[in-house]
CSV table of C-alpha atoms in Angstrom, one decimal:
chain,number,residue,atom,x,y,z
A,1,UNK,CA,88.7,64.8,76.0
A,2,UNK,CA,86.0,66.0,73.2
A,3,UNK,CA,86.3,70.4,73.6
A,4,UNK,CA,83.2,72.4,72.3
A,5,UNK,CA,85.4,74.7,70.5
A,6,UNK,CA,88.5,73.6,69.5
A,7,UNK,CA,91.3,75.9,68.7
A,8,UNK,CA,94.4,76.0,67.3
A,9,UNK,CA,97.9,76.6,68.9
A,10,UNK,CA,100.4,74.4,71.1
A,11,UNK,CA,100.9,77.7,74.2
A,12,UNK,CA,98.9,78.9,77.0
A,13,UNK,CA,95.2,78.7,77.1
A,14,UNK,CA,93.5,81.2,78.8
A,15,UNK,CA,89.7,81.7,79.2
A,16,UNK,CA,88.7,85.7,79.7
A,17,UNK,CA,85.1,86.7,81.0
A,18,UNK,CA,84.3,89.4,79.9
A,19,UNK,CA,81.9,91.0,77.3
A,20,UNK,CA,82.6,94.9,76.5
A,21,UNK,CA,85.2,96.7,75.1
A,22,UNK,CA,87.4,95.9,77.7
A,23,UNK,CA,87.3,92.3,77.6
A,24,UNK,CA,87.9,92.0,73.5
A,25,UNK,CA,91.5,94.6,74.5
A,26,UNK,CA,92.3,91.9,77.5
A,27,UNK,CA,91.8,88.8,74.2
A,28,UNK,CA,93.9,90.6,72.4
A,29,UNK,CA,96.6,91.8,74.8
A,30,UNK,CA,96.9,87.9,75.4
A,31,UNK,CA,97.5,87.0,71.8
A,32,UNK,CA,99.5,89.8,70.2
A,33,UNK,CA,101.9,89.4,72.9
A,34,UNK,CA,101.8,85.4,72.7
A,35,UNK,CA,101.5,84.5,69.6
A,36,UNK,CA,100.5,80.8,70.5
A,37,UNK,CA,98.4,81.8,72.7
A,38,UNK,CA,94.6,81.1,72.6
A,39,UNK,CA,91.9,82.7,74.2
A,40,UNK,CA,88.0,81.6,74.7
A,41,UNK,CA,86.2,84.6,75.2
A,42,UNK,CA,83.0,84.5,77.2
A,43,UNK,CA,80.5,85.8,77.0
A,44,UNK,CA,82.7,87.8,74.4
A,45,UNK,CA,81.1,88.8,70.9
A,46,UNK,CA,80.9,86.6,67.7
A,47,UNK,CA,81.8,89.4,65.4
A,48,UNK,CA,85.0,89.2,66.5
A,49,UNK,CA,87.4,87.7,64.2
A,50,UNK,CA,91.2,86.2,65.1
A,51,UNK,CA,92.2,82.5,64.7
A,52,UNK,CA,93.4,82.4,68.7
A,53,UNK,CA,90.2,84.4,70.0
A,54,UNK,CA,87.1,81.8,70.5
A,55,UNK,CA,84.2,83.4,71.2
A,56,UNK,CA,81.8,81.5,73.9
A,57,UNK,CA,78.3,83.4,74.2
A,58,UNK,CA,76.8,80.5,75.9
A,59,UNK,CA,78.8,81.1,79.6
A,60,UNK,CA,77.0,84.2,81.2
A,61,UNK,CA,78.6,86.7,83.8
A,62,UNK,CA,75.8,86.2,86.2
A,63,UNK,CA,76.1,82.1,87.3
A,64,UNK,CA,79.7,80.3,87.2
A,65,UNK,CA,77.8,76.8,86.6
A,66,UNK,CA,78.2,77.2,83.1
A,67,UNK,CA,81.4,78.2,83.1
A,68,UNK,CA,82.1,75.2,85.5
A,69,UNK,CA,80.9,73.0,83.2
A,70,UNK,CA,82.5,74.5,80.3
A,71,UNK,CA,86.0,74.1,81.7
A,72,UNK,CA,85.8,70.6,82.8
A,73,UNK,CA,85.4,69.7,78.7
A,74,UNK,CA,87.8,72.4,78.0
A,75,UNK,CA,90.6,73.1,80.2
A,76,UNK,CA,92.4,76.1,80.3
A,77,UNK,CA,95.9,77.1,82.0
A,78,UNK,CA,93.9,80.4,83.7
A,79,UNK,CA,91.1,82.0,83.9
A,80,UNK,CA,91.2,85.6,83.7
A,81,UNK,CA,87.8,87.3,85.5
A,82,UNK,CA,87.7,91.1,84.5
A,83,UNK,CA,83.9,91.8,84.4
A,84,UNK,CA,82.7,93.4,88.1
A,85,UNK,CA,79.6,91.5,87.4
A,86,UNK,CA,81.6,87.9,87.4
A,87,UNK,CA,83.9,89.3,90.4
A,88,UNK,CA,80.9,90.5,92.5
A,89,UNK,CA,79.1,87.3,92.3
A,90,UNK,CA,82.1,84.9,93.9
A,91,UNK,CA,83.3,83.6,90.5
A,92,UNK,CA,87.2,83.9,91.1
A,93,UNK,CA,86.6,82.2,94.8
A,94,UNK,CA,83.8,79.4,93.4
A,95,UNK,CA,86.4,78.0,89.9
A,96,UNK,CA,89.3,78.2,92.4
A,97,UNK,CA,87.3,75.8,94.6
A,98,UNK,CA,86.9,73.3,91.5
A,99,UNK,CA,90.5,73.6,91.4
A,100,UNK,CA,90.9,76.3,88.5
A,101,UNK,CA,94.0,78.3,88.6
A,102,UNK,CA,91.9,82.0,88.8
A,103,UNK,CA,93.3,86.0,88.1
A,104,UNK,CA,90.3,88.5,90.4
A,105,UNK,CA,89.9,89.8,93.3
A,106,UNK,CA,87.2,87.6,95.1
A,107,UNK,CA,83.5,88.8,95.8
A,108,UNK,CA,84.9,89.9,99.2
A,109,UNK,CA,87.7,92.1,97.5
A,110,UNK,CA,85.2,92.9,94.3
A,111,UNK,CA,83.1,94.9,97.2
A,112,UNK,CA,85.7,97.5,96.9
A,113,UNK,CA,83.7,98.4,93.6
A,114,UNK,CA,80.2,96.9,94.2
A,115,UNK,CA,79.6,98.7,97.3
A,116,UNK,CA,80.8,102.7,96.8
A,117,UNK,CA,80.7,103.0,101.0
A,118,UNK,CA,82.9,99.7,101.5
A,119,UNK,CA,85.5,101.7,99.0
A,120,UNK,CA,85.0,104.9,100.9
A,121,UNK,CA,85.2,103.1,104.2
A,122,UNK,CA,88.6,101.1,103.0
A,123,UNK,CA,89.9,104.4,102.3
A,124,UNK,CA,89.2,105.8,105.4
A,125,UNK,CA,90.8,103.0,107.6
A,126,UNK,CA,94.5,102.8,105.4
A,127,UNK,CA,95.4,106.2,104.6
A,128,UNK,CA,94.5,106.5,100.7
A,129,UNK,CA,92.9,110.2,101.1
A,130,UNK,CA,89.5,110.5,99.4
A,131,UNK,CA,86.8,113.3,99.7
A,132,UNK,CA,84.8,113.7,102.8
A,133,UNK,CA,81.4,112.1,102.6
A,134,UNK,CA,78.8,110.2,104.5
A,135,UNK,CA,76.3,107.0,104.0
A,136,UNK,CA,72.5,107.4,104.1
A,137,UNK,CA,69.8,104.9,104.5
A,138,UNK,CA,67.4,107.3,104.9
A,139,UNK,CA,66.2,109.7,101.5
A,140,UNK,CA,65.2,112.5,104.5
A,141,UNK,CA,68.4,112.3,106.5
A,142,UNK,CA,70.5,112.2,103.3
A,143,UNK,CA,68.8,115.3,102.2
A,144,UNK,CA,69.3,117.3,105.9
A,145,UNK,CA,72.9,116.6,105.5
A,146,UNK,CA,73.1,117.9,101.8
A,147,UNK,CA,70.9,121.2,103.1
A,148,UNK,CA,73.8,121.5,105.8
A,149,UNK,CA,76.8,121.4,103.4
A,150,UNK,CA,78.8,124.7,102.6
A,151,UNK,CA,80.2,123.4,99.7
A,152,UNK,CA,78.5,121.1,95.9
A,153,UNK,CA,78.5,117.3,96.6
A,154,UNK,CA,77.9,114.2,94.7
A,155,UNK,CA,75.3,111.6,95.2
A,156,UNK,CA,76.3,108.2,94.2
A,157,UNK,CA,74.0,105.1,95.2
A,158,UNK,CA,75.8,102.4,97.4
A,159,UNK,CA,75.2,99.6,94.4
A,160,UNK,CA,76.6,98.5,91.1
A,161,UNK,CA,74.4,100.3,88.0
A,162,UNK,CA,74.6,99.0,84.3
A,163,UNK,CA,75.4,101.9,82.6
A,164,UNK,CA,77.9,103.9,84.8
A,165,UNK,CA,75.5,106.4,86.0
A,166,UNK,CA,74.8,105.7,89.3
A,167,UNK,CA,76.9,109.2,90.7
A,168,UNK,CA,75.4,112.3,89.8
A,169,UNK,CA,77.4,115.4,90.5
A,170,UNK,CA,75.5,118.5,91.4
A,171,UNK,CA,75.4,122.2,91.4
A,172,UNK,CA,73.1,123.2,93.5
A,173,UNK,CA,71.3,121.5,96.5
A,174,UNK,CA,68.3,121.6,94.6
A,175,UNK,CA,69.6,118.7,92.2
A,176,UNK,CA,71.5,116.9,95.1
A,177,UNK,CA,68.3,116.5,96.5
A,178,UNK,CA,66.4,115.3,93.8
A,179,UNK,CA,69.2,113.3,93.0
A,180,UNK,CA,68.2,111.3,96.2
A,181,UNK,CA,64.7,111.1,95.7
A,182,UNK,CA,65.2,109.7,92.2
A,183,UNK,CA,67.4,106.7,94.1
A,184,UNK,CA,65.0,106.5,96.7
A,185,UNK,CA,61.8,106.2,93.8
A,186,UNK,CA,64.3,103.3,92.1
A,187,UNK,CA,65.8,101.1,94.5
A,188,UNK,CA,63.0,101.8,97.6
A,189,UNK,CA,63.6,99.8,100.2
A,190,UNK,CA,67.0,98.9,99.0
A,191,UNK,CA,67.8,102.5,98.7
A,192,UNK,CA,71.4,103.6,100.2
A,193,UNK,CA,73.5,106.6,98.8
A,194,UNK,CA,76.9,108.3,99.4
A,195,UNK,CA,77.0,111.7,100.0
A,196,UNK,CA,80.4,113.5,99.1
A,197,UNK,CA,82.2,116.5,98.3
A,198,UNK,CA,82.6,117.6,95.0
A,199,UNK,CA,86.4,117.6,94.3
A,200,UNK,CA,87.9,119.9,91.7
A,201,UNK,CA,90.6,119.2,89.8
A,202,UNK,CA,91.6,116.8,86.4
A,203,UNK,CA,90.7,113.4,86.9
A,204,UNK,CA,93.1,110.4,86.7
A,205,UNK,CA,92.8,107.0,85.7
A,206,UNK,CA,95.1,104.9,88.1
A,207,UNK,CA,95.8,101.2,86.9
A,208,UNK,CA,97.7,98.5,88.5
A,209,UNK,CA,98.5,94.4,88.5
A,210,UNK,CA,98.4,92.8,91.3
A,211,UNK,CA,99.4,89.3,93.1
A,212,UNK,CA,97.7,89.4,96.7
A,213,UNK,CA,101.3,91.0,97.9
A,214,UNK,CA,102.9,93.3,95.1
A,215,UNK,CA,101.9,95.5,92.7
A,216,UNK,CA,103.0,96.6,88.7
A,217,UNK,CA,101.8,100.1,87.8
A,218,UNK,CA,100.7,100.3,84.2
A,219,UNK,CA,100.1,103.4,82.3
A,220,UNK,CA,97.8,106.2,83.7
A,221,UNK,CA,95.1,107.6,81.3
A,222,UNK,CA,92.5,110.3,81.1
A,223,UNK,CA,88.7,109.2,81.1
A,224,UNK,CA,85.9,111.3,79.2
A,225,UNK,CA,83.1,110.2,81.8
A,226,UNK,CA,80.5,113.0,80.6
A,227,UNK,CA,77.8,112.3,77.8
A,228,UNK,CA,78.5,115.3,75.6
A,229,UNK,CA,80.8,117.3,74.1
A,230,UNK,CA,82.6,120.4,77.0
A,231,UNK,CA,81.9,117.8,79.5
A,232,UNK,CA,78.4,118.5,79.7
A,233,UNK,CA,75.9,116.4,80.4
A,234,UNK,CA,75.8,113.5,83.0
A,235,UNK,CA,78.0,110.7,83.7
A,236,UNK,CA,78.1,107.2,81.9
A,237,UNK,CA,80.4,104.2,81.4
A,238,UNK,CA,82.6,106.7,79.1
A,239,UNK,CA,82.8,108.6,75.8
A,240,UNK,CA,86.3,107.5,75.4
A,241,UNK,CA,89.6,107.9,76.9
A,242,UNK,CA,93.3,109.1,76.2
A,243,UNK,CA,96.5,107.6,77.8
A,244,UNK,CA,99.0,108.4,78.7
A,245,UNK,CA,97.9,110.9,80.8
A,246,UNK,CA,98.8,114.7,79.9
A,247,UNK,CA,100.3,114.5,82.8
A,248,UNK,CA,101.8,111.9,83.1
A,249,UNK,CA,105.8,112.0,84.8
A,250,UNK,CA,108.2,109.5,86.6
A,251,UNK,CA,107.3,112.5,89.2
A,252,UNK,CA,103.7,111.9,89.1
A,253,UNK,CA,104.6,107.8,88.7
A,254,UNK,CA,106.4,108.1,92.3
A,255,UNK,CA,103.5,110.0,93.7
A,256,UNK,CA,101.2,107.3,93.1
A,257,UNK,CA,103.0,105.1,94.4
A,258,UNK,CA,104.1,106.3,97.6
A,259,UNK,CA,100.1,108.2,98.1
A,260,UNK,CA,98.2,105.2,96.4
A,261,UNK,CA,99.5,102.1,95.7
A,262,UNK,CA,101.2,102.0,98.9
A,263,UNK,CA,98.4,102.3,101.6
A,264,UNK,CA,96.4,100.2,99.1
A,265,UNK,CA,98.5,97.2,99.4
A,266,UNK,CA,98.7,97.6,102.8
A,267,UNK,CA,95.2,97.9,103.2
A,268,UNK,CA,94.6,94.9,101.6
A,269,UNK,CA,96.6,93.1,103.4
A,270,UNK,CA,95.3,94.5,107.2
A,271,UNK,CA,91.7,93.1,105.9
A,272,UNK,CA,92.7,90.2,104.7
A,273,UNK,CA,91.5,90.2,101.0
A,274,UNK,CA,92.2,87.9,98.5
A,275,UNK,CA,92.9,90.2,96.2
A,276,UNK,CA,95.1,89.2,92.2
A,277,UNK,CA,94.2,91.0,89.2
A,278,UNK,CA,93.8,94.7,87.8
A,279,UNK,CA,92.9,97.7,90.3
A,280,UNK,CA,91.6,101.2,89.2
A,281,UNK,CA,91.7,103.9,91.1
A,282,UNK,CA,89.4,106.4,89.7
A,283,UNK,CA,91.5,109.8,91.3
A,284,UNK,CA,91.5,113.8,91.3
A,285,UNK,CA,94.5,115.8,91.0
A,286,UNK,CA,93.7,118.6,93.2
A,287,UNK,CA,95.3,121.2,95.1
A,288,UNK,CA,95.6,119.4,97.9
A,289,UNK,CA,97.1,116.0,96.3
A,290,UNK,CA,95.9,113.3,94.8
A,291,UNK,CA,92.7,112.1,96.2
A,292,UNK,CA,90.8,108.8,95.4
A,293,UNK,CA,87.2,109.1,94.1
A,294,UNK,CA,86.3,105.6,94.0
A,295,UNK,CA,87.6,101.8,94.2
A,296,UNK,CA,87.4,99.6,91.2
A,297,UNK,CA,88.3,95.9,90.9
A,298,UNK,CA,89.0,95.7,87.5
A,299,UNK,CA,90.6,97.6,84.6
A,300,UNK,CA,88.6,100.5,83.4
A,301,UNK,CA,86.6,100.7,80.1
A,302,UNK,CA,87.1,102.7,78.1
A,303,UNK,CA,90.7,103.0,79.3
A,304,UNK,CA,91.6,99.4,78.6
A,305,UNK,CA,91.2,100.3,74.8
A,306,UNK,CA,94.0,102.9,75.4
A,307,UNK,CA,95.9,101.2,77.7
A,308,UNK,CA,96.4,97.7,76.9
A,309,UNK,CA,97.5,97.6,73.3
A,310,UNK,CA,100.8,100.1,74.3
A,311,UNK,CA,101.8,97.1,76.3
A,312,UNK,CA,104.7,95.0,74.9
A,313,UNK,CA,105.4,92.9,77.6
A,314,UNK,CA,103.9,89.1,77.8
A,315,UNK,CA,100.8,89.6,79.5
A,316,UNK,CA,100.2,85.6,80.0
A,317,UNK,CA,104.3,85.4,81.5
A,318,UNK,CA,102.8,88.3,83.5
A,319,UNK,CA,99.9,86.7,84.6
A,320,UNK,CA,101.9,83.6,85.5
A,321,UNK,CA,104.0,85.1,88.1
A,322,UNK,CA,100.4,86.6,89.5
A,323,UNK,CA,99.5,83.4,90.1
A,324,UNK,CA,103.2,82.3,91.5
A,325,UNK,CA,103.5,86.0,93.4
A,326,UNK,CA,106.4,86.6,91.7
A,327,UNK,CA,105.3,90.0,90.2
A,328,UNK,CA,107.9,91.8,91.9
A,329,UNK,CA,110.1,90.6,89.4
A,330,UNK,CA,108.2,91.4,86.7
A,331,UNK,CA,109.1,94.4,84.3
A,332,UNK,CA,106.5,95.8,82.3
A,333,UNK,CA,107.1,97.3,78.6
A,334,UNK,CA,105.0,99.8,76.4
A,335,UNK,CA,105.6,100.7,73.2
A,336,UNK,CA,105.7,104.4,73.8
A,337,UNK,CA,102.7,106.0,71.9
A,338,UNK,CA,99.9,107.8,72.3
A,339,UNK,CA,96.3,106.8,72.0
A,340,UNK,CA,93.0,108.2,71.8
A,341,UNK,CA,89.6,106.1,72.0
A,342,UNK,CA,86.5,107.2,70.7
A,343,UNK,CA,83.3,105.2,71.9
A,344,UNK,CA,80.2,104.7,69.1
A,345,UNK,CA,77.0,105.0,70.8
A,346,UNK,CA,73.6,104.1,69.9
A,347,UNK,CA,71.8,107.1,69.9
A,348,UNK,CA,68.1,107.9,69.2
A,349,UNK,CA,67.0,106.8,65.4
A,350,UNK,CA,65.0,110.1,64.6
A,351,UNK,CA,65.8,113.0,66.6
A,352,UNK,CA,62.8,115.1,64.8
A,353,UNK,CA,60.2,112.5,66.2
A,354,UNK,CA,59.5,113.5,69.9
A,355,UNK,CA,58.3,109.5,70.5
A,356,UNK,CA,61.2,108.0,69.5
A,357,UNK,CA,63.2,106.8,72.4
A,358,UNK,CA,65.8,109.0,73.1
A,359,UNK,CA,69.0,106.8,72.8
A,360,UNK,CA,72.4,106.0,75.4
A,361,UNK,CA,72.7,106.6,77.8
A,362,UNK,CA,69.6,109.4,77.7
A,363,UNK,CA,66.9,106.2,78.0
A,364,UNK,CA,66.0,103.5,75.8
A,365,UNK,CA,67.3,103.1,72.3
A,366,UNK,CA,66.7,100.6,69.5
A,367,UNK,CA,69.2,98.1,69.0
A,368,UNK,CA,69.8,95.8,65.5
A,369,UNK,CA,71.1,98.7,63.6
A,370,UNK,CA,73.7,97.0,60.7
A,371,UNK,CA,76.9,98.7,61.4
A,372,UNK,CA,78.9,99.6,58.2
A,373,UNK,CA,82.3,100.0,57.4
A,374,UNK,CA,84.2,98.1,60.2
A,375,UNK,CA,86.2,96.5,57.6
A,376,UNK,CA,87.5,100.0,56.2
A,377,UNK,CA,89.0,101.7,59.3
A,378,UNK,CA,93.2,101.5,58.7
A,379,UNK,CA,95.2,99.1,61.5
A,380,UNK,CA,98.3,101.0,60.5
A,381,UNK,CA,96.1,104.2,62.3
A,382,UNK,CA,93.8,102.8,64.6
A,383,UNK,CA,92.2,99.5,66.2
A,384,UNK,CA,88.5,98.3,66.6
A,385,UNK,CA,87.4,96.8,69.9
A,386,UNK,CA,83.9,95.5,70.1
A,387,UNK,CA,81.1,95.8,72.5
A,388,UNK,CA,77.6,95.9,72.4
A,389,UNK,CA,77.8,94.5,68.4
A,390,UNK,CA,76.6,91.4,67.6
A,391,UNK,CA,75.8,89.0,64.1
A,392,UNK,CA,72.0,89.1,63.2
A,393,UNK,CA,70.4,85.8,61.6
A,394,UNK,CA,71.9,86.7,58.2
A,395,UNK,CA,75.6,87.2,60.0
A,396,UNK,CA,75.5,91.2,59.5
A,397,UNK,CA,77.2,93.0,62.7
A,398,UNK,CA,74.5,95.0,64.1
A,399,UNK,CA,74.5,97.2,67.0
A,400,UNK,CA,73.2,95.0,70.6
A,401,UNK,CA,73.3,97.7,73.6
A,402,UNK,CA,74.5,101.6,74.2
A,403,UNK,CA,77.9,101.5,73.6
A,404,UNK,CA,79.1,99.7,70.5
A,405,UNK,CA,82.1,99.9,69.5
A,406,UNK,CA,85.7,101.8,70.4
A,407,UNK,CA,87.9,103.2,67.3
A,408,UNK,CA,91.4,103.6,68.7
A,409,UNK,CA,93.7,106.0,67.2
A,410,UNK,CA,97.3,106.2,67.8
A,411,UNK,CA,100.3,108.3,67.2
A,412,UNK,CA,103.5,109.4,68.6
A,413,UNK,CA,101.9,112.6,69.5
A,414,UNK,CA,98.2,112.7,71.6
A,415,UNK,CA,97.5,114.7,68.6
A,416,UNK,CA,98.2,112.5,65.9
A,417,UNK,CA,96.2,109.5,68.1
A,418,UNK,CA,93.2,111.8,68.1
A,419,UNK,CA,93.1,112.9,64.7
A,420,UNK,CA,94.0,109.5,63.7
A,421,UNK,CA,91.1,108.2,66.0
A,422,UNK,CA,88.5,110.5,64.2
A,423,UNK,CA,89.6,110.4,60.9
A,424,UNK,CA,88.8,106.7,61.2
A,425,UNK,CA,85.7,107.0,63.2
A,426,UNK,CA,84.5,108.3,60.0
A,427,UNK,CA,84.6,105.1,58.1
A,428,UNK,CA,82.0,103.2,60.6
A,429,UNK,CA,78.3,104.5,60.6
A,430,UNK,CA,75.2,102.9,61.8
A,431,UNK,CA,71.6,104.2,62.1
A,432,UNK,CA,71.3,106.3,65.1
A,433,UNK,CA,74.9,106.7,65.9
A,434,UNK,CA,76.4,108.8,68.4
A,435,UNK,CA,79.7,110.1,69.7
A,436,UNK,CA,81.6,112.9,71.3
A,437,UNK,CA,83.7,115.2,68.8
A,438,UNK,CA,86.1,116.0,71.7
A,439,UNK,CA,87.9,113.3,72.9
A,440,UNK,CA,91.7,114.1,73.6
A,441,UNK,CA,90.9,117.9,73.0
A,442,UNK,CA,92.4,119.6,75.8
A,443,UNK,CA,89.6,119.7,78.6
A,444,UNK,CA,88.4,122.4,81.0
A,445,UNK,CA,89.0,121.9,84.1
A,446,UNK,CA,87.5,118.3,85.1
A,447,UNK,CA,85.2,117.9,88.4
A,448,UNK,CA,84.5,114.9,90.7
A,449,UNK,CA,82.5,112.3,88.6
């Protein structure tokens, strides 16, 4: 059998879909940890460079035919489904069917994330304690419940948004409100929000493997949701990210598991969902306990970039006894340090010209900026994973969406990993680019994203 790409190495091979930062840290989790193993990476990005990691830009997230057909000239040992955009659309349920061995929650399970009331609903029923809240079809009723509240809430629209930004937390009723009729202006007769209380607190960044009946907790990490620096501004897919956690303890470890992951499993198990694959729990750590802010069916980005290369364990052994349900057997080994990811952004080109489109995630920004300097950031202080970067006609890497590309410092201090992170951030530059100066400075205390 003729493959379209074919690739060296005699171990597993493993097809990942995926196509942000994320995805390129799952590639490369599977190959430094394997070293014969080989990944096609799809959609992936062609500016990424490694003799085991294929790039495939022809298989979109949106429509498994594609991938279907790709698979039947190139068969893999599993297929590892990260993107919420793949899960949400039935691809883990629709390659099993063609007889693909498959690691994701199906489009049933996915729904967890996709729909913020099914997460806050799932909650509800097993026991994982969450904020109070309430669903809205209606802009007026949504906005007679806010005017009844005695305390801030967040407005989050029911459906998946491209850029991370569909919760907006607010201060005052005033911007609850016009949070709402902004949804309702967008998504009309499709409109349908969750209404929430604010939680205070320092958020948490819970991550887990799962088989469908057991689950492997992986390192916890702390997520910079907010566009600017202070945590001001609103939120977005994420400036960057630190793990561990600065709080992280086998205290804290036990917590999660007996508060969490516990109930979770359960949960999944009273509905019936064919759930394998990473979980996040997006949390709070407030005075009352930990409390879950939303469900999501896949790793987080840009946590992945912090979490994934501390692990030392195999991750495609790993992802074998997922597909066997064998993980409680499984151990799961990190190498101990610290990390701290800083996102590149493409921002607006001239801030001085008032007409020039104001950059991510503020609006629209112009893309095909040549990125420099990529090849001088130091792998013995930090990695590179790719995003929105792809190779223009005369094979330059040039910037492709908002967020571009994650530097990754690392240390055996948080300290050293951010000024590690930084002082290589300061290698890369592109024409309009953007990024927090904060990341992994101690933070203020954190509200509900």
């Amino acid at each position: 059998m003729t493959t379209d790409h074919p690739a060296p190495g005699t171990g597993r091979r493993i097809l990942v879909l995926d196509g942000t930062g994320r995805g390129h840290a799952v590639c490369e989790l599977f190959t430094r940890t394997d070293p014969e193993a080989v990944v096609y990476y799809a959609p992936g990005c062609d500016v990424v460079e490694h003799d085991r990691i294929v790039p495939v830009g022809s298989l979109p997230l949106t429509n498994p035919r594609p991938t279907l057909e790709f698979l039947a000239r190139n068969p893999v040992d599993l297929v590892f489904v990260s993107h919420i955009d793949a899960l949400s659309r039935g691809f883990v349920e629709i390659l099993r069917a063609f007889g693909h061995r498959v690691i994701g929650p199906s489009s049933e399970a996915a729904a967890l994330e996709a729909s913020k009331e099914r997460g806050k609903r799932f909650c509800l029923d097993h026991g994982l304690p969450t904020a109070a809240h309430r669903s809205f079809t209606d802009p007026e009723a949504a906005k007679a419940y806010i005017r009844s509240l005695p305390y801030a809430c967040v407005v989050k629209i029911d459906v998946l948004t491209p850029d991370g930004d569909g919760a907006v937390v607010c201060d005052t009723e005033a911007e609850a409100t016009a949070a709402v009729d902004a949804f309702a202006r967008v998504y009309g007769d499709a409109f349908k929000v969750v209404v929430e209380e604010r939680l205070t607190g320092r958020e948490l960044s819970v991550f887990a493997l799962l088989d469908g009946e057991s689950a492997l907790l992986f390192p916890t990490a702390l997520d910079f949701k907010r566009t600017l620096d202070q945590d001001a501004g609103g939120n977005c897919d994420g400036m960057g990210s630190v793990a561990p956690h600065p709080a992280a303890s086998e205290a804290l470890q036990q917590e999660i598991r007996t508060v969490l992951l516990e109930p979770l499993m359960r949960g999944i198990a009273a509905d019936g969902l064919d759930y394998t694959g990473f979980v996040y729990l997006g949390t709070m750590m407030t005075d009352d306990g930990l409390k879950v802010i939303e469900i999501n069916a896949r790793f987080g980005d840009s946590e992945a970039e912090v979490v994934l290369p501390s692990v030392t364990s195999d991750f495609g052994a790993l992802c074998e006894a997922v597909l066997d349900r064998r993980l409680h057997l499984a151990e799961l080994r990190t190498d101990g340090l610290a990390r701290c990811s800083v996102a590149l952004t493409q921002g607006c080109l001239d801030p001085a010209d008032p007409q020039a489109p104001p950059g991510w995630p503020f609006g629209a920004f112009e893309t095909g900026q040549e990125v420099h300097g990529l090849d001088a950031v130091d792998p013995a202080e930090a990695d590179v994973f790719y995003a929105n970067l792809r190779r223009d006609a005369e094979g330059r890497p040039v910037t492709s969406g908002g967020r571009v590309v994650h530097v990754v410092g690392r240390g055996t201090t948080a300290d050293e990993a951010r000024r590690a992170a930084y002082r290589q951030v300061g290698h890369i530059s592109f024409r309009g680019m953007r990024h927090r100066d904060d990341i992994g400075a101690e933070p203020a205390v954190v509200v509900h994203h």
